[in-house]
Short mmCIF file of C-alpha atoms in Angstrom, two decimals:
data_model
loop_
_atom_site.label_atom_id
_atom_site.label_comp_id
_atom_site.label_asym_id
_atom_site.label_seq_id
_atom_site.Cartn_x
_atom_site.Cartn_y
_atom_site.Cartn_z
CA UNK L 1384 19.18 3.95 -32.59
CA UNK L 1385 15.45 5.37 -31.77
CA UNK L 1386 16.80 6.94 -27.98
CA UNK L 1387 19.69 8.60 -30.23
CA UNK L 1388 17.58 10.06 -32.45
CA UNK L 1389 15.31 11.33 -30.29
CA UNK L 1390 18.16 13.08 -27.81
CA UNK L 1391 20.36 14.07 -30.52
CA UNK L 1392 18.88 17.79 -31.06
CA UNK L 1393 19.07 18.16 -26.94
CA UNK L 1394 22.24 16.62 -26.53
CA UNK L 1395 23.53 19.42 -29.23
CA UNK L 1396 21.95 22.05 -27.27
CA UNK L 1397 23.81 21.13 -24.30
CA UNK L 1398 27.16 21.06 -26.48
CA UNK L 1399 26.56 24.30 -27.62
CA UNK L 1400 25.92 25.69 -24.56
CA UNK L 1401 28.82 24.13 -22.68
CA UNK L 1402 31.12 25.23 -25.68
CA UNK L 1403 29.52 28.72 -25.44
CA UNK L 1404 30.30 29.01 -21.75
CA UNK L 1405 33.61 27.87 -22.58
CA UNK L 1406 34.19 30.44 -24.62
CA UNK L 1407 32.96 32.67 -22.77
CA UNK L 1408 35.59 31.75 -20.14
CA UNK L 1409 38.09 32.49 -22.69
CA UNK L 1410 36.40 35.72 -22.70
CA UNK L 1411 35.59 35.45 -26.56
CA UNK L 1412 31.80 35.89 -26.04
CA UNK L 1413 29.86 37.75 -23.76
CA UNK L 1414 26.94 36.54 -21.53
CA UNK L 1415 24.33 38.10 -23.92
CA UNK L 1416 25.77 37.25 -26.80
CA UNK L 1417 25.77 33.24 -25.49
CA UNK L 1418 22.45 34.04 -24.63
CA UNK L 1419 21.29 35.17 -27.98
CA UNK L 1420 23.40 31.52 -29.90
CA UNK L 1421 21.66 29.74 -27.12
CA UNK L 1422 18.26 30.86 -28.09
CA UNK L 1423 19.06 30.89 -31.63
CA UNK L 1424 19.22 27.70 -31.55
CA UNK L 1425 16.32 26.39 -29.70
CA UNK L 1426 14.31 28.69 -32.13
CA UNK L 1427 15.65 26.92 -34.89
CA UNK L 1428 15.27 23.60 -32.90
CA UNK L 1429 11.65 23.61 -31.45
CA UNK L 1430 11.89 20.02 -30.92
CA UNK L 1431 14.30 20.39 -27.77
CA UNK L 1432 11.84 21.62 -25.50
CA UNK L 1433 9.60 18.64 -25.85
CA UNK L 1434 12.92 16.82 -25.59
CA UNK L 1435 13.75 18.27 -22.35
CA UNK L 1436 9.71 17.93 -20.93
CA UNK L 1437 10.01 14.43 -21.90
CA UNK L 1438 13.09 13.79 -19.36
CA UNK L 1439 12.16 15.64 -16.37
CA UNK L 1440 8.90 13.80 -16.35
CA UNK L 1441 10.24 10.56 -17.03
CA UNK L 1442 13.40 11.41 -13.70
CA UNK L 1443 10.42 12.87 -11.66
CA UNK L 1444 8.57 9.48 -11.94
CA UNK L 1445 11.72 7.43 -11.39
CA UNK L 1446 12.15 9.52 -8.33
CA UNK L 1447 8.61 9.27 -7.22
CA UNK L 1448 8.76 5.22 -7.62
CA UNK L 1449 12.12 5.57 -5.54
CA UNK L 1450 10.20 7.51 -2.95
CA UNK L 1451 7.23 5.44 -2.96
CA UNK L 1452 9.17 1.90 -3.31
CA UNK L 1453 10.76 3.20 -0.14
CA UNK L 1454 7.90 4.45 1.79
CA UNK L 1455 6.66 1.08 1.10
CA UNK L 1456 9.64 -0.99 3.38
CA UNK L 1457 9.46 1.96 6.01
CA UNK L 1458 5.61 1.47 6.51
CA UNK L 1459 6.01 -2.45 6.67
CA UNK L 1460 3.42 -3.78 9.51
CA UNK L 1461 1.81 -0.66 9.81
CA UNK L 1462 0.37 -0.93 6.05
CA UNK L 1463 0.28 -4.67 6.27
CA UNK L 1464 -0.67 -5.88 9.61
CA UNK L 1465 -1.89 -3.75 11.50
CA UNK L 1466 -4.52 -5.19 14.51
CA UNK L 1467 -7.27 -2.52 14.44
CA UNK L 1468 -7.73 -2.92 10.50
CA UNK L 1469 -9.96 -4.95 9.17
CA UNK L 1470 -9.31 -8.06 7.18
CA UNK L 1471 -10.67 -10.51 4.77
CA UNK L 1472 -10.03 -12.84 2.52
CA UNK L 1473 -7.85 -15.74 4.29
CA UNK L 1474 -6.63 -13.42 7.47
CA UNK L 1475 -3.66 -16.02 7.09
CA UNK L 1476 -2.85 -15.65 3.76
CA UNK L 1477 0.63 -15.35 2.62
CA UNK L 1478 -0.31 -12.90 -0.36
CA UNK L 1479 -1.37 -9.74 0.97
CA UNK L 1480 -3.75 -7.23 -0.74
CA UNK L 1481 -4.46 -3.59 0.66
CA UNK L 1482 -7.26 -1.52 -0.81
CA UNK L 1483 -7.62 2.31 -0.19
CA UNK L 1484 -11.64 2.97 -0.49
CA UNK L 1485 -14.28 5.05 -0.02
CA UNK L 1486 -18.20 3.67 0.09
CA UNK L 1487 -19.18 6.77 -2.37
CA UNK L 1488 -16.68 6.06 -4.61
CA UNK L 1489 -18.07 4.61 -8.08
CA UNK L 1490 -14.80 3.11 -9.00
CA UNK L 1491 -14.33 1.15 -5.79
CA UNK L 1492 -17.86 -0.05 -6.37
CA UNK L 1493 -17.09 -1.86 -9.95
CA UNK L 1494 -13.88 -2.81 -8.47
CA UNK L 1495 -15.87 -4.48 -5.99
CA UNK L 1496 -16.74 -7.53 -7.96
CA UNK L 1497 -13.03 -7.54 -9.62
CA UNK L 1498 -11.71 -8.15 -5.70
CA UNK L 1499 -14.23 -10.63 -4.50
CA UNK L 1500 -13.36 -12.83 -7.90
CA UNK L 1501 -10.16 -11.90 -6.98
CA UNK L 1502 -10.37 -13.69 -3.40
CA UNK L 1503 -12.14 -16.47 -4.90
CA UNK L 1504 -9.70 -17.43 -7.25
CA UNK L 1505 -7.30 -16.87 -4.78
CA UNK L 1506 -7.46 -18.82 -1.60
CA UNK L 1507 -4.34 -18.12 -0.32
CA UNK L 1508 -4.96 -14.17 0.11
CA UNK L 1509 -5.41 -11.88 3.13
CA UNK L 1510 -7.36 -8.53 2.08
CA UNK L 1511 -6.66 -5.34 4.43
CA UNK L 1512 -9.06 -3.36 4.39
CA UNK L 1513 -8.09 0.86 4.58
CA UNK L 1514 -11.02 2.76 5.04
CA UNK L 1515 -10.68 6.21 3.43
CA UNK L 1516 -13.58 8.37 3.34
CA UNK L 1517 -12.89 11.37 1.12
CA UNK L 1518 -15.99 12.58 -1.00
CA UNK L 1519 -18.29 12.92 1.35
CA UNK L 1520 -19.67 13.32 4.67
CA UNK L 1521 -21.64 10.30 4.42
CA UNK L 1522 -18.45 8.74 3.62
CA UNK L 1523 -17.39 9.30 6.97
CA UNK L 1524 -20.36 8.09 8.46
CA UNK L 1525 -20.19 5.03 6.83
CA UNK L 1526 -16.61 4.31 7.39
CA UNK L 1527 -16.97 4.68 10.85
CA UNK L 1528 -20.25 2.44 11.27
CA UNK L 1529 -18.07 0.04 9.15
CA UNK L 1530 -14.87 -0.09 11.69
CA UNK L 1531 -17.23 -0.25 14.69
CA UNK L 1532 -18.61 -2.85 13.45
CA UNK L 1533 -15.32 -5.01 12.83
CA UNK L 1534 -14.77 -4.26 16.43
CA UNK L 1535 -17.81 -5.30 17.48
CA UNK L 1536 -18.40 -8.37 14.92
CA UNK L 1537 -15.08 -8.67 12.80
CA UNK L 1538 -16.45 -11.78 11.08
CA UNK L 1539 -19.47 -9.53 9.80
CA UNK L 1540 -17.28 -6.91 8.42
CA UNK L 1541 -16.90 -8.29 4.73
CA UNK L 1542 -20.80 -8.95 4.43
CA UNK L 1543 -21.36 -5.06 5.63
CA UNK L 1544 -17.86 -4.13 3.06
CA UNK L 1545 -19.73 -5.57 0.36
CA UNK L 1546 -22.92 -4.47 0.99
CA UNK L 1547 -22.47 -1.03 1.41
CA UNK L 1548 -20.27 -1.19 -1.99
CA UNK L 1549 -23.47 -2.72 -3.46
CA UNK L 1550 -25.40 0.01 -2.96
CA UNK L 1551 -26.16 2.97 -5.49
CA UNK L 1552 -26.43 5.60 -3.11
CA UNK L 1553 -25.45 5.99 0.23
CA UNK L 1554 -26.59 9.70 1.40
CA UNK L 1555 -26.94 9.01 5.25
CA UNK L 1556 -25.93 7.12 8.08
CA UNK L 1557 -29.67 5.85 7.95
CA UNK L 1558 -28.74 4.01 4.85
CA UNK L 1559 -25.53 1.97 6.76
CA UNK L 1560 -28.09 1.03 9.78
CA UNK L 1561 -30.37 -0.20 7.12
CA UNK L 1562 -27.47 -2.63 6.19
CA UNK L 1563 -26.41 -3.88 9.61
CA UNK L 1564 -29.91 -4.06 10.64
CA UNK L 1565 -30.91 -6.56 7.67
CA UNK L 1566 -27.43 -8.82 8.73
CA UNK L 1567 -29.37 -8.69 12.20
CA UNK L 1568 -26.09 -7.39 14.03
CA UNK L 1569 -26.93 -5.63 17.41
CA UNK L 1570 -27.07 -2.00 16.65
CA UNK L 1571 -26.50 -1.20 20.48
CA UNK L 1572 -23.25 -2.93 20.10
CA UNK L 1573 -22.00 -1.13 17.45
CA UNK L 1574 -22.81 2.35 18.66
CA UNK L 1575 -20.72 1.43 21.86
CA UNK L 1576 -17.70 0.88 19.14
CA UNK L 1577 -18.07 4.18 17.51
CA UNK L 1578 -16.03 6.29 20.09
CA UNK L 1579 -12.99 3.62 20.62
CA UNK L 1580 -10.06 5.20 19.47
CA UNK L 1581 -9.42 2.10 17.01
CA UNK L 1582 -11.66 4.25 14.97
CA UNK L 1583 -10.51 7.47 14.60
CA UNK L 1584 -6.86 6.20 14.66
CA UNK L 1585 -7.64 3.90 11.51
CA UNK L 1586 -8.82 6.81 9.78
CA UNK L 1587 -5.60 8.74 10.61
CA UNK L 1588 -3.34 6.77 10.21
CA UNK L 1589 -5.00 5.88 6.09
CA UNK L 1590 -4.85 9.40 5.70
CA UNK L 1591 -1.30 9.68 6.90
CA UNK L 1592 -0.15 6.38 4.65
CA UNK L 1593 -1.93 7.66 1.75
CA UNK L 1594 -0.36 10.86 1.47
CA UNK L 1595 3.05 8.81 1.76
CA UNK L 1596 2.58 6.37 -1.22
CA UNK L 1597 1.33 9.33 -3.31
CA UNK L 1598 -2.12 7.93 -3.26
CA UNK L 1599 -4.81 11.09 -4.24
CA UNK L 1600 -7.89 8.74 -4.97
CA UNK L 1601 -9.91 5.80 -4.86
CA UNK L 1602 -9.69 2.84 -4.95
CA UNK L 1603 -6.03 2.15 -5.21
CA UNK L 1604 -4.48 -1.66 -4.34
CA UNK L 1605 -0.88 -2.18 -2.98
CA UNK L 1606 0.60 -6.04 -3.57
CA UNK L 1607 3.98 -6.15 -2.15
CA UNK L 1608 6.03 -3.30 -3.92
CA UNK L 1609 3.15 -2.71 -6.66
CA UNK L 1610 0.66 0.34 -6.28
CA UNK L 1611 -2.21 0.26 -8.61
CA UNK L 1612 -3.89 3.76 -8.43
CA UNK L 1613 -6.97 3.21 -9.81
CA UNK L 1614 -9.84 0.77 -11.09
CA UNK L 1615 -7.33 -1.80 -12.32
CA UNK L 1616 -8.84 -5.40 -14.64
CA UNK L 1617 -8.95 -7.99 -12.91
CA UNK L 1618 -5.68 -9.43 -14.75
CA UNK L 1619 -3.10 -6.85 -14.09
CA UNK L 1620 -4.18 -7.19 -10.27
CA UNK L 1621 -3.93 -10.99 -10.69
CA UNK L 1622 -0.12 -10.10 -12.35
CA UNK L 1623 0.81 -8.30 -8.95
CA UNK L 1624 -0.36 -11.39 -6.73
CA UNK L 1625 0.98 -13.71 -9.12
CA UNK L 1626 4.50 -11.77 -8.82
CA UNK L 1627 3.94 -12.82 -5.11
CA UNK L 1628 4.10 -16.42 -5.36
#
């Protein structure tokens, strides 16, 4: 009874206008006057415009979960498994988690803590990593360092991931070195992986997936056919891996 009441005013805007044209078609009215009962009407009926907002948003959104739910199946290993990104968690989980970051972001760094409890709790998940710097230039910096060094040392990329996320400001690429240099990884090593094209091709191809899903910011988590844009608890993430089992 609520969805009738709250259509009925639009739905009798519509009959009145497809009566009007109708009788118009009989040539009884002209297009003004139609024109003038039409917006007689919705002057005297306000209420139909909010009405009318209401459903375009709510098709667009249907649509845009159509588009992304199928973006989703199209993209399939190149969102999920993908060799030159970087992994954590159990690399042979059978729950997969993605995560869209970037190392400036302040909303990836509280949901930091919410997906390390989440692997914790969760032994059965594989984290992929998408490294997506778009605040800064530092970000850049920083996401590079960080693929080079899962190229160089993969099994060292979560303790540089976390410890980059850990810190409150990260201005420079001086401030990443400082980081690999206290996990005592070769530095020499790394800067040989900087110029691989694994790199710049991870980087590109997050962009490219990113602007597919209809994902604008960070952090944002896909699990299976759910995309959570934004710093989601720790429970509704949970929900999507649950949905998994």
């Amino acid at each position: 009874m609520k969805t009738m009441k709250l259509f009925t005013p639009l739905v009798l805007a519509i009959g009145l206008l497809g009566a009007a044209i109708g009788m118009a078609q009989a040539k009884e009215f002209t297009k003004d006057e139609i024109g003038v009962m039409v917006r007689e009407y919705i002057l005297s009926h306000p209420e139909i415009i909010s009405e009318a907002i209401y459903i375009l948003q709510d098709q667009a959104e249907q649509q845009k979960g159509q588009q992304e739910g199928a973006a989703l199946k199209q993209m399939g290993d190149l969102l999920y498994n993908n060799s030159i990104d970087p992994v954590g968690g159990n690399p042979n989980g059978s729950v997969t988690l993605v995560e869209f970051f970037d190392y400036n972001c302040g909303y990836c760094k509280r949901s930091n803590s919410v997906l390390q409890a989440l692997i914790k709790q969760n032994p059965d998940l594989k984290v992929v990593y998408k490294e997506w710097p778009i605040l800064s230039e530092s970000s850049g910096e920083a996401a590079k360092i960080a693929l080079a060094v899962n190229l160089a040392f993969p099994e060292q990329y979560e303790d540089v991931h976390r410890a980059l996320m850990s810190l409150s400001s990260l201005r420079s690429a001086k401030d990443v070195w400082k980081v690999t240099d206290k996990l005592k990884l070769d530095r020499s090593k790394i800067e040989a992986m900087l110029e691989r094209p694994e790199v710049a091709l991870h980087l590109q191809q997050t962009t490219t997936l990113a602007q597919q899903l209809g994902i604008t910011g960070t952090p944002a988590f896909i699990v299976g056919d759910t995309i959570l844009k934004g710093a989601y608890p720790i429970e509704q993430i949970q929900e999507a891996i649950d949905s998994q089992g």
